[in-house]
PDB file of C-alpha atoms in Angstrom:
ATOM      1  CA  MET A   1       0.000   0.000   0.000  1.00  0.00           C
ATOM      2  CA  GLY A   2       1.470   3.350  -0.928  1.00  0.00           C
ATOM      3  CA  ASN A   3       2.138   5.923   1.762  1.00  0.00           C
ATOM      4  CA  SER A   4       0.066   8.531  -0.076  1.00  0.00           C
ATOM      5  CA  LEU A   5      -3.009   6.281   0.010  1.00  0.00           C
ATOM      6  CA  LYS A   6      -2.456   5.570   3.704  1.00  0.00           C
ATOM      7  CA  THR A   7      -2.258   9.277   4.408  1.00  0.00           C
ATOM      8  CA  ILE A   8      -5.566   9.933   2.661  1.00  0.00           C
ATOM      9  CA  LEU A   9      -7.336   7.052   4.396  1.00  0.00           C
ATOM     10  CA  ALA A  10      -5.991   8.102   7.786  1.00  0.00           C
ATOM     11  CA  PHE A  11      -8.249  11.160   7.606  1.00  0.00           C
ATOM     12  CA  VAL A  12     -11.344   9.104   6.768  1.00  0.00           C
ATOM     13  CA  PRO A  13     -13.099   7.930   9.957  1.00  0.00           C
ATOM     14  CA  SER A  14     -15.196   5.127   8.453  1.00  0.00           C
ATOM     15  CA  ASN A  15     -14.627   1.661   9.888  1.00  0.00           C
ATOM     16  CA  LYS A  16     -14.068   0.267   6.411  1.00  0.00           C
ATOM     17  CA  CYS A  17     -11.206   2.653   5.715  1.00  0.00           C
ATOM     18  CA  GLN A  18      -9.683   2.144   9.146  1.00  0.00           C
ATOM     19  CA  ARG A  19      -9.695  -1.623   8.658  1.00  0.00           C
ATOM     20  CA  TYR A  20      -8.018  -1.152   5.298  1.00  0.00           C
ATOM     21  CA  LEU A  21      -5.294   0.781   7.094  1.00  0.00           C
ATOM     22  CA  LEU A  22      -4.935  -2.062   9.588  1.00  0.00           C
ATOM     23  CA  GLU A  23      -4.689  -4.623   6.811  1.00  0.00           C
ATOM     24  CA  ASP A  24      -7.601  -6.674   8.182  1.00  0.00           C
ATOM     25  CA  LEU A  25      -6.235  -7.011  11.698  1.00  0.00           C
ATOM     26  CA  GLU A  26      -9.392  -8.450  13.194  1.00  0.00           C
ATOM     27  CA  GLU A  27      -8.036 -10.873  15.791  1.00  0.00           C
ATOM     28  CA  MET A  28      -5.361 -10.595  18.398  1.00  0.00           C
ATOM     29  CA  PRO A  29      -2.024 -11.874  17.050  1.00  0.00           C
ATOM     30  CA  VAL A  30      -0.610 -15.037  18.573  1.00  0.00           C
ATOM     31  CA  ASP A  31       2.448 -13.158  19.846  1.00  0.00           C
ATOM     32  CA  LYS A  32       0.188 -10.676  21.685  1.00  0.00           C
ATOM     33  CA  MET A  33       1.826  -7.759  19.906  1.00  0.00           C
ATOM     34  CA  VAL A  34       0.318  -5.143  17.591  1.00  0.00           C
ATOM     35  CA  ASP A  35       2.591  -2.793  15.652  1.00  0.00           C
ATOM     36  CA  LEU A  36       0.758   0.088  13.973  1.00  0.00           C
ATOM     37  CA  SER A  37       3.794   2.335  13.603  1.00  0.00           C
ATOM     38  CA  GLY A  38       4.047   4.622  10.599  1.00  0.00           C
ATOM     39  CA  ARG A  39       0.424   4.310   9.476  1.00  0.00           C
ATOM     40  CA  GLN A  40      -0.308   8.081   9.470  1.00  0.00           C
ATOM     41  CA  MET A  41      -3.218   7.371  11.820  1.00  0.00           C
ATOM     42  CA  ARG A  42      -5.034  10.269  13.484  1.00  0.00           C
ATOM     43  CA  ARG A  43      -6.980   8.009  15.821  1.00  0.00           C
ATOM     44  CA  LEU A  44      -6.551   4.545  17.256  1.00  0.00           C
ATOM     45  CA  PRO A  45      -9.172   2.100  15.949  1.00  0.00           C
ATOM     46  CA  VAL A  46     -11.265   1.181  18.973  1.00  0.00           C
ATOM     47  CA  HIS A  47     -11.495  -2.492  18.110  1.00  0.00           C
ATOM     48  CA  ILE A  48      -7.786  -2.859  18.947  1.00  0.00           C
ATOM     49  CA  CYS A  49      -8.815  -2.232  22.561  1.00  0.00           C
ATOM     50  CA  SER A  50     -10.797  -5.469  22.508  1.00  0.00           C
ATOM     51  CA  PHE A  51      -7.550  -7.479  22.381  1.00  0.00           C
ATOM     52  CA  ARG A  52      -7.503  -7.759  26.159  1.00  0.00           C
ATOM     53  CA  GLU A  53      -4.533 -10.111  26.341  1.00  0.00           C
ATOM     54  CA  LEU A  54      -2.343  -7.710  24.356  1.00  0.00           C
ATOM     55  CA  VAL A  55       1.144  -7.256  25.856  1.00  0.00           C
ATOM     56  CA  LYS A  56       2.857  -4.908  23.374  1.00  0.00           C
ATOM     57  CA  LEU A  57       1.323  -2.038  21.431  1.00  0.00           C
ATOM     58  CA  TYR A  58       3.466   0.101  19.125  1.00  0.00           C
ATOM     59  CA  LEU A  59       1.851   3.299  17.817  1.00  0.00           C
ATOM     60  CA  SER A  60       5.025   5.194  16.911  1.00  0.00           C
ATOM     61  CA  ASP A  61       5.293   7.633  14.030  1.00  0.00           C
ATOM     62  CA  ASN A  62       1.636   8.481  13.516  1.00  0.00           C
ATOM     63  CA  ASN A  63      -0.474  11.647  13.877  1.00  0.00           C
ATOM     64  CA  LEU A  64      -2.123  10.792  17.170  1.00  0.00           C
ATOM     65  CA  ASN A  65      -3.000  13.482  19.710  1.00  0.00           C
ATOM     66  CA  HIS A  66      -5.514  11.553  21.811  1.00  0.00           C
ATOM     67  CA  LEU A  67      -6.436   7.965  22.694  1.00  0.00           C
ATOM     68  CA  PRO A  68      -9.870   6.359  23.198  1.00  0.00           C
ATOM     69  CA  PRO A  69     -11.036   5.641  26.762  1.00  0.00           C
ATOM     70  CA  GLU A  70     -11.487   2.002  25.711  1.00  0.00           C
ATOM     71  CA  LEU A  71      -7.690   1.650  25.917  1.00  0.00           C
ATOM     72  CA  GLU A  72      -8.239   1.011  29.625  1.00  0.00           C
ATOM     73  CA  GLN A  73      -9.338  -2.510  28.700  1.00  0.00           C
ATOM     74  CA  LEU A  74      -5.716  -3.446  27.893  1.00  0.00           C
ATOM     75  CA  GLN A  75      -4.773  -4.260  31.475  1.00  0.00           C
ATOM     76  CA  ASN A  76      -2.103  -6.781  30.417  1.00  0.00           C
ATOM     77  CA  LEU A  77      -0.163  -4.246  28.371  1.00  0.00           C
ATOM     78  CA  GLN A  78       3.532  -4.076  29.316  1.00  0.00           C
ATOM     79  CA  ILE A  79       4.978  -2.011  26.453  1.00  0.00           C
ATOM     80  CA  LEU A  80       3.328   1.058  24.935  1.00  0.00           C
ATOM     81  CA  ALA A  81       5.060   3.158  22.274  1.00  0.00           C
ATOM     82  CA  LEU A  82       3.579   6.594  21.618  1.00  0.00           C
ATOM     83  CA  ASP A  83       6.751   8.279  20.366  1.00  0.00           C
ATOM     84  CA  PHE A  84       6.814  10.450  17.228  1.00  0.00           C
ATOM     85  CA  ASN A  85       3.213  11.617  17.471  1.00  0.00           C
ATOM     86  CA  ASN A  86       1.470  14.931  18.252  1.00  0.00           C
ATOM     87  CA  PHE A  87       0.614  14.581  21.927  1.00  0.00           C
ATOM     88  CA  LYS A  88       0.592  17.893  23.815  1.00  0.00           C
ATOM     89  CA  ALA A  89      -0.574  16.111  26.945  1.00  0.00           C
ATOM     90  CA  LEU A  90      -0.351  12.498  28.011  1.00  0.00           C
ATOM     91  CA  PRO A  91      -3.830  10.928  27.761  1.00  0.00           C
ATOM     92  CA  LEU A  92      -4.901   9.982  31.276  1.00  0.00           C
ATOM     93  CA  VAL A  93      -6.113   6.607  30.067  1.00  0.00           C
ATOM     94  CA  VAL A  94      -2.439   5.597  29.727  1.00  0.00           C
ATOM     95  CA  CYS A  95      -2.103   5.962  33.500  1.00  0.00           C
ATOM     96  CA  THR A  96      -4.723   3.240  34.017  1.00  0.00           C
ATOM     97  CA  LEU A  97      -2.466   0.603  32.417  1.00  0.00           C
ATOM     98  CA  LYS A  98      -0.858  -0.517  35.646  1.00  0.00           C
ATOM     99  CA  GLN A  99       1.177  -3.386  34.187  1.00  0.00           C
ATOM    100  CA  LEU A 100       3.207  -1.098  31.926  1.00  0.00           C
ATOM    101  CA  CYS A 101       6.958  -1.696  32.191  1.00  0.00           C
ATOM    102  CA  ILE A 102       8.145   0.417  29.263  1.00  0.00           C
ATOM    103  CA  LEU A 103       6.571   3.660  28.061  1.00  0.00           C
ATOM    104  CA  TYR A 104       7.829   5.558  25.012  1.00  0.00           C
ATOM    105  CA  LEU A 105       6.737   9.213  24.887  1.00  0.00           C
ATOM    106  CA  GLY A 106       9.650  10.727  22.993  1.00  0.00           C
ATOM    107  CA  ASN A 107       9.342  13.179  20.109  1.00  0.00           C
ATOM    108  CA  ASN A 108       5.986  14.647  21.037  1.00  0.00           C
ATOM    109  CA  LYS A 109       5.016  18.108  22.333  1.00  0.00           C
ATOM    110  CA  LEU A 110       4.746  17.394  26.040  1.00  0.00           C
ATOM    111  CA  CYS A 111       5.380  20.276  28.446  1.00  0.00           C
ATOM    112  CA  SER A 112       4.421  18.319  31.561  1.00  0.00           C
ATOM    113  CA  LEU A 113       3.261  14.932  32.807  1.00  0.00           C
ATOM    114  CA  PRO A 114       0.072  14.284  34.798  1.00  0.00           C
ATOM    115  CA  LEU A 115       0.155  13.420  38.490  1.00  0.00           C
ATOM    116  CA  GLU A 116      -1.728  10.237  37.590  1.00  0.00           C
ATOM    117  CA  LEU A 117       1.544   8.890  36.145  1.00  0.00           C
ATOM    118  CA  ARG A 118       2.373   7.839  39.715  1.00  0.00           C
ATOM    119  CA  LEU A 119      -0.126   4.988  39.266  1.00  0.00           C
ATOM    120  CA  LEU A 120       2.309   3.207  36.927  1.00  0.00           C
ATOM    121  CA  GLN A 121       4.280   1.620  39.739  1.00  0.00           C
ATOM    122  CA  ASN A 122       5.596  -1.209  37.521  1.00  0.00           C
ATOM    123  CA  LEU A 123       7.272   1.189  35.099  1.00  0.00           C
ATOM    124  CA  LYS A 124      10.974   0.394  34.616  1.00  0.00           C
ATOM    125  CA  THR A 125      11.857   2.430  31.519  1.00  0.00           C
ATOM    126  CA  LEU A 126      10.525   5.872  30.619  1.00  0.00           C
ATOM    127  CA  TRP A 127      11.401   7.697  27.395  1.00  0.00           C
ATOM    128  CA  ILE A 128      10.488  11.401  27.408  1.00  0.00           C
ATOM    129  CA  GLU A 129      13.261  12.689  25.151  1.00  0.00           C
ATOM    130  CA  SER A 130      12.681  15.368  22.492  1.00  0.00           C
ATOM    131  CA  ASN A 131       9.702  17.044  24.086  1.00  0.00           C
ATOM    132  CA  CYS A 132       9.148  20.572  25.496  1.00  0.00           C
ATOM    133  CA  LEU A 133       9.973  19.901  29.136  1.00  0.00           C
ATOM    134  CA  GLN A 134      11.575  22.850  30.943  1.00  0.00           C
ATOM    135  CA  TYR A 135      11.745  20.871  34.183  1.00  0.00           C
ATOM    136  CA  LEU A 136      11.637  17.212  35.080  1.00  0.00           C
ATOM    137  CA  PRO A 137       8.123  16.553  36.448  1.00  0.00           C
ATOM    138  CA  GLU A 138       8.373  15.560  40.106  1.00  0.00           C
ATOM    139  CA  VAL A 139       5.868  12.775  39.527  1.00  0.00           C
ATOM    140  CA  VAL A 140       8.682  10.858  37.792  1.00  0.00           C
ATOM    141  CA  CYS A 141      10.355  10.652  41.209  1.00  0.00           C
ATOM    142  CA  GLU A 142       7.434   8.532  42.435  1.00  0.00           C
ATOM    143  CA  LEU A 143       8.068   5.695  39.964  1.00  0.00           C
ATOM    144  CA  ARG A 144       9.862   3.510  42.497  1.00  0.00           C
ATOM    145  CA  LEU A 145      10.914   0.710  40.119  1.00  0.00           C
ATOM    146  CA  LEU A 146      12.275   2.990  37.397  1.00  0.00           C
ATOM    147  CA  LYS A 147      15.632   1.740  36.097  1.00  0.00           C
ATOM    148  CA  ALA A 148      16.197   3.865  32.977  1.00  0.00           C
ATOM    149  CA  LEU A 149      15.183   7.477  32.378  1.00  0.00           C
ATOM    150  CA  HIS A 150      15.670   8.969  28.904  1.00  0.00           C
ATOM    151  CA  ALA A 151      15.115  12.721  29.157  1.00  0.00           C
ATOM    152  CA  GLY A 152      17.486  14.106  26.531  1.00  0.00           C
ATOM    153  CA  SER A 153      16.757  16.902  24.041  1.00  0.00           C
ATOM    154  CA  ASN A 154      14.420  18.908  26.239  1.00  0.00           C
ATOM    155  CA  ALA A 155      15.034  22.256  27.975  1.00  0.00           C
ATOM    156  CA  LEU A 156      15.932  21.009  31.451  1.00  0.00           C
ATOM    157  CA  ARG A 157      18.028  23.364  33.589  1.00  0.00           C
ATOM    158  CA  SER A 158      18.025  21.309  36.778  1.00  0.00           C
ATOM    159  CA  LEU A 159      16.762  18.091  38.376  1.00  0.00           C
ATOM    160  CA  PRO A 160      14.508  17.837  41.433  1.00  0.00           C
ATOM    161  CA  PRO A 161      16.168  16.652  44.667  1.00  0.00           C
ATOM    162  CA  GLN A 162      13.408  14.047  45.026  1.00  0.00           C
ATOM    163  CA  LEU A 163      15.108  12.084  42.234  1.00  0.00           C
ATOM    164  CA  ARG A 164      17.429  10.534  44.828  1.00  0.00           C
ATOM    165  CA  SER A 165      14.496   8.453  46.054  1.00  0.00           C
ATOM    166  CA  LEU A 166      14.632   6.364  42.857  1.00  0.00           C
ATOM    167  CA  ARG A 167      16.957   3.730  44.254  1.00  0.00           C
ATOM    168  CA  GLU A 168      16.391   1.349  41.338  1.00  0.00           C
ATOM    169  CA  LEU A 169      17.516   3.942  38.788  1.00  0.00           C
ATOM    170  CA  ARG A 170      20.638   2.780  36.956  1.00  0.00           C
ATOM    171  CA  THR A 171      20.850   4.917  33.803  1.00  0.00           C
ATOM    172  CA  ILE A 172      19.931   8.553  33.225  1.00  0.00           C
ATOM    173  CA  TRP A 173      20.240  10.195  29.821  1.00  0.00           C
ATOM    174  CA  LEU A 174      20.221  14.014  29.870  1.00  0.00           C
ATOM    175  CA  SER A 175      21.984  14.829  26.609  1.00  0.00           C
ATOM    176  CA  GLY A 176      20.984  17.996  24.784  1.00  0.00           C
ATOM    177  CA  ASN A 177      19.453  19.981  27.635  1.00  0.00           C
ATOM    178  CA  LEU A 178      20.283  23.371  29.207  1.00  0.00           C
ATOM    179  CA  LEU A 179      22.147  22.236  32.307  1.00  0.00           C
ATOM    180  CA  ALA A 180      24.622  24.932  33.378  1.00  0.00           C
ATOM    181  CA  ASP A 181      25.754  22.921  36.407  1.00  0.00           C
ATOM    182  CA  PHE A 182      26.158  19.229  37.016  1.00  0.00           C
ATOM    183  CA  PRO A 183      22.914  18.237  38.822  1.00  0.00           C
ATOM    184  CA  PRO A 184      23.806  17.976  42.551  1.00  0.00           C
ATOM    185  CA  VAL A 185      21.199  15.270  43.163  1.00  0.00           C
ATOM    186  CA  LEU A 186      23.169  12.838  41.001  1.00  0.00           C
ATOM    187  CA  LEU A 187      26.037  13.056  43.492  1.00  0.00           C
ATOM    188  CA  ASP A 188      23.722  11.457  46.069  1.00  0.00           C
ATOM    189  CA  MET A 189      22.797   8.489  43.876  1.00  0.00           C
ATOM    190  CA  PRO A 190      25.548   5.869  44.410  1.00  0.00           C
ATOM    191  CA  PHE A 191      23.558   3.213  42.551  1.00  0.00           C
ATOM    192  CA  LEU A 192      23.737   5.010  39.172  1.00  0.00           C
ATOM    193  CA  GLU A 193      25.675   3.099  36.508  1.00  0.00           C
ATOM    194  CA  VAL A 194      25.367   5.414  33.468  1.00  0.00           C
ATOM    195  CA  ILE A 195      25.216   9.213  33.493  1.00  0.00           C
ATOM    196  CA  ASP A 196      24.899  11.044  30.174  1.00  0.00           C
ATOM    197  CA  VAL A 197      25.123  14.852  30.263  1.00  0.00           C
ATOM    198  CA  ASP A 198      26.501  15.273  26.739  1.00  0.00           C
ATOM    199  CA  ARG A 199      25.657  18.527  24.899  1.00  0.00           C
ATOM    200  CA  ASN A 200      24.788  20.755  27.833  1.00  0.00           C
ATOM    201  CA  SER A 201      26.380  23.953  29.201  1.00  0.00           C
ATOM    202  CA  ILE A 202      28.283  22.541  32.166  1.00  0.00           C
ATOM    203  CA  ARG A 203      31.515  24.465  32.896  1.00  0.00           C
ATOM    204  CA  PHE A 204      32.784  22.499  35.862  1.00  0.00           C
ATOM    205  CA  PHE A 205      32.474  18.854  36.896  1.00  0.00           C
ATOM    206  CA  PRO A 206      32.647  17.749  40.514  1.00  0.00           C
ATOM    207  CA  SER A 207      34.332  14.493  41.398  1.00  0.00           C
ATOM    208  CA  LEU A 208      32.279  11.359  40.745  1.00  0.00           C
ATOM    209  CA  ALA A 209      34.879   9.049  42.274  1.00  0.00           C
ATOM    210  CA  HIS A 210      32.650   8.344  45.287  1.00  0.00           C
ATOM    211  CA  LEU A 211      29.890   6.722  43.189  1.00  0.00           C
ATOM    212  CA  PRO A 212      30.580   2.967  43.588  1.00  0.00           C
ATOM    213  CA  GLY A 213      28.086   1.805  40.965  1.00  0.00           C
ATOM    214  CA  LEU A 214      29.218   4.130  38.170  1.00  0.00           C
ATOM    215  CA  LYS A 215      30.407   2.425  34.987  1.00  0.00           C
ATOM    216  CA  LEU A 216      30.102   5.119  32.320  1.00  0.00           C
ATOM    217  CA  VAL A 217      29.876   8.907  32.263  1.00  0.00           C
ATOM    218  CA  ILE A 218      29.353  10.805  29.002  1.00  0.00           C
ATOM    219  CA  TYR A 219      30.138  14.511  29.338  1.00  0.00           C
ATOM    220  CA  ASP A 220      31.341  15.545  25.871  1.00  0.00           C
ATOM    221  CA  HIS A 221      30.282  18.796  24.160  1.00  0.00           C
ATOM    222  CA  ASN A 222      30.196  20.876  27.347  1.00  0.00           C
ATOM    223  CA  PRO A 223      32.228  24.092  27.799  1.00  0.00           C
ATOM    224  CA  CYS A 224      34.026  22.504  30.756  1.00  0.00           C
ATOM    225  CA  ARG A 225      37.654  23.095  31.733  1.00  0.00           C
ATOM    226  CA  ASN A 226      38.032  19.796  33.570  1.00  0.00           C
ATOM    227  CA  ALA A 227      37.044  16.161  33.253  1.00  0.00           C
ATOM    228  CA  PRO A 228      35.066  14.560  36.079  1.00  0.00           C
ATOM    229  CA  LYS A 229      37.224  12.469  38.375  1.00  0.00           C
ATOM    230  CA  VAL A 230      36.012   8.875  38.525  1.00  0.00           C
ATOM    231  CA  ALA A 231      36.987   5.658  40.269  1.00  0.00           C
ATOM    232  CA  LYS A 232      39.286   3.160  38.617  1.00  0.00           C
ATOM    233  CA  GLY A 233      37.580   1.184  35.852  1.00  0.00           C
ATOM    234  CA  VAL A 234      34.902   3.772  35.125  1.00  0.00           C
ATOM    235  CA  ARG A 235      34.762   4.773  31.470  1.00  0.00           C
ATOM    236  CA  ARG A 236      34.591   8.469  30.564  1.00  0.00           C
ATOM    237  CA  VAL A 237      33.591   9.846  27.153  1.00  0.00           C
ATOM    238  CA  GLY A 238      34.641  13.437  26.634  1.00  0.00           C
ATOM    239  CA  ARG A 239      37.622  15.759  26.511  1.00  0.00           C
ATOM    240  CA  TRP A 240      40.746  14.611  28.389  1.00  0.00           C
ATOM    241  CA  SER A 241      38.970  11.393  29.304  1.00  0.00           C
ATOM    242  CA  GLU A 242      42.004   9.220  28.639  1.00  0.00           C
ATOM    243  CA  GLU A 243      44.527  11.776  29.885  1.00  0.00           C
ATOM    244  CA  THR A 244      44.863  13.872  33.028  1.00  0.00           C
ATOM    245  CA  PRO A 245      41.655  15.388  34.429  1.00  0.00           C
ATOM    246  CA  GLU A 246      42.862  18.847  33.458  1.00  0.00           C
ATOM    247  CA  PRO A 247      43.722  20.107  29.947  1.00  0.00           C
ATOM    248  CA  ARG A 248      47.408  20.034  29.126  1.00  0.00           C
ATOM    249  CA  LYS A 249      48.945  23.357  28.231  1.00  0.00           C
ATOM    250  CA  ARG A 250      51.727  23.935  25.765  1.00  0.00           C
ATOM    251  CA  SER A 251      53.058  27.450  25.102  1.00  0.00           C
ATOM    252  CA  GLY A 252      49.954  28.918  26.694  1.00  0.00           C
ATOM    253  CA  ALA A 253      47.572  27.106  24.322  1.00  0.00           C
ATOM    254  CA  VAL A 254      45.012  24.593  25.543  1.00  0.00           C
ATOM    255  CA  ILE A 255      45.176  21.293  23.676  1.00  0.00           C
ATOM    256  CA  GLU A 256      41.857  19.502  23.543  1.00  0.00           C
ATOM    257  CA  ILE A 257      42.018  15.726  23.645  1.00  0.00           C
ATOM    258  CA  THR A 258      39.055  13.826  22.261  1.00  0.00           C
ATOM    259  CA  LEU A 259      38.224  10.176  21.728  1.00  0.00           C
ATOM    260  CA  ASP A 260      38.036   8.821  18.217  1.00  0.00           C
ATOM    261  CA  GLU A 261      35.037   6.724  19.043  1.00  0.00           C
ATOM    262  CA  LYS A 262      31.545   8.110  19.226  1.00  0.00           C
ATOM    263  CA  PRO A 263      29.779   8.420  22.584  1.00  0.00           C
ATOM    264  CA  LEU A 264      27.381   5.651  23.441  1.00  0.00           C
ATOM    265  CA  LEU A 265      23.762   6.566  22.767  1.00  0.00           C
ATOM    266  CA  PRO A 266      20.542   5.099  24.136  1.00  0.00           C
ATOM    267  CA  PRO A 267      19.559   1.923  22.255  1.00  0.00           C
ATOM    268  CA  ALA A 268      17.487   2.675  19.155  1.00  0.00           C
ATOM    269  CA  ALA A 269      15.550  -0.581  19.216  1.00  0.00           C
ATOM    270  CA  LYS A 270      12.525  -1.009  21.399  1.00  0.00           C
ATOM    271  CA  SER A 271      13.637  -3.033  24.412  1.00  0.00           C
ATOM    272  CA  GLU A 272      11.830  -5.731  26.290  1.00  0.00           C
ATOM    273  CA  PRO A 273      10.814  -5.489  29.949  1.00  0.00           C
ATOM    274  CA  GLU A 274      13.255  -7.175  32.286  1.00  0.00           C
TER     275      GLU A 274
END
């Protein structure tokens, strides 16, 4: 089916046209997964919500800005992908899906998250990158089982101190924000394994050598004059990372030392719940 035809049919609300878009998906697949990514849909066909044993639902890369209340019927859902859509607010019906482990909300137009998000107490991975967040919503700090937080490419200037309560958090991705200082709360999170603050405005890095769980810190593309000190065996990606913590000077000129390899990025593929 050509993309142009899909685009035209996506605007037609009739059930016949919507089923044509879904390629006759009338019964729940054996693998309990439905992938409707890239269909140019403006609304989710309600009959998908009748697949009550559904575990994975991918709705990425569409034109969605709302979801039907019938979505609440999918109480077995563990993975929900809503990235690359037109959501200005997270539909509250998502917060009724209490078995969710992974929630993709990246590349939308979100400026905040609802307090009802705290109901998703099984959530382990949250993607909110590439939105319009000027602050990290404090409700995120109530997701007690959260292990990975992807919050890059927003407009964050700081992190709430309540973040330290997330004792299961292992990776935090903050690349491409507006951080002028290294977030102090991260210094009180010894269980963190990966910290990514690439492409911010941090001018000075405190020592991270006291963080026993740290395995990787990415701090490249900051206007810093020092590298963060880390414990032995911790990998650093950024200027002077394989040399002394301070820039070497020769004849009054600062020599920048960079790695040839690219910094590690969050995995592109949709991951499975642990």
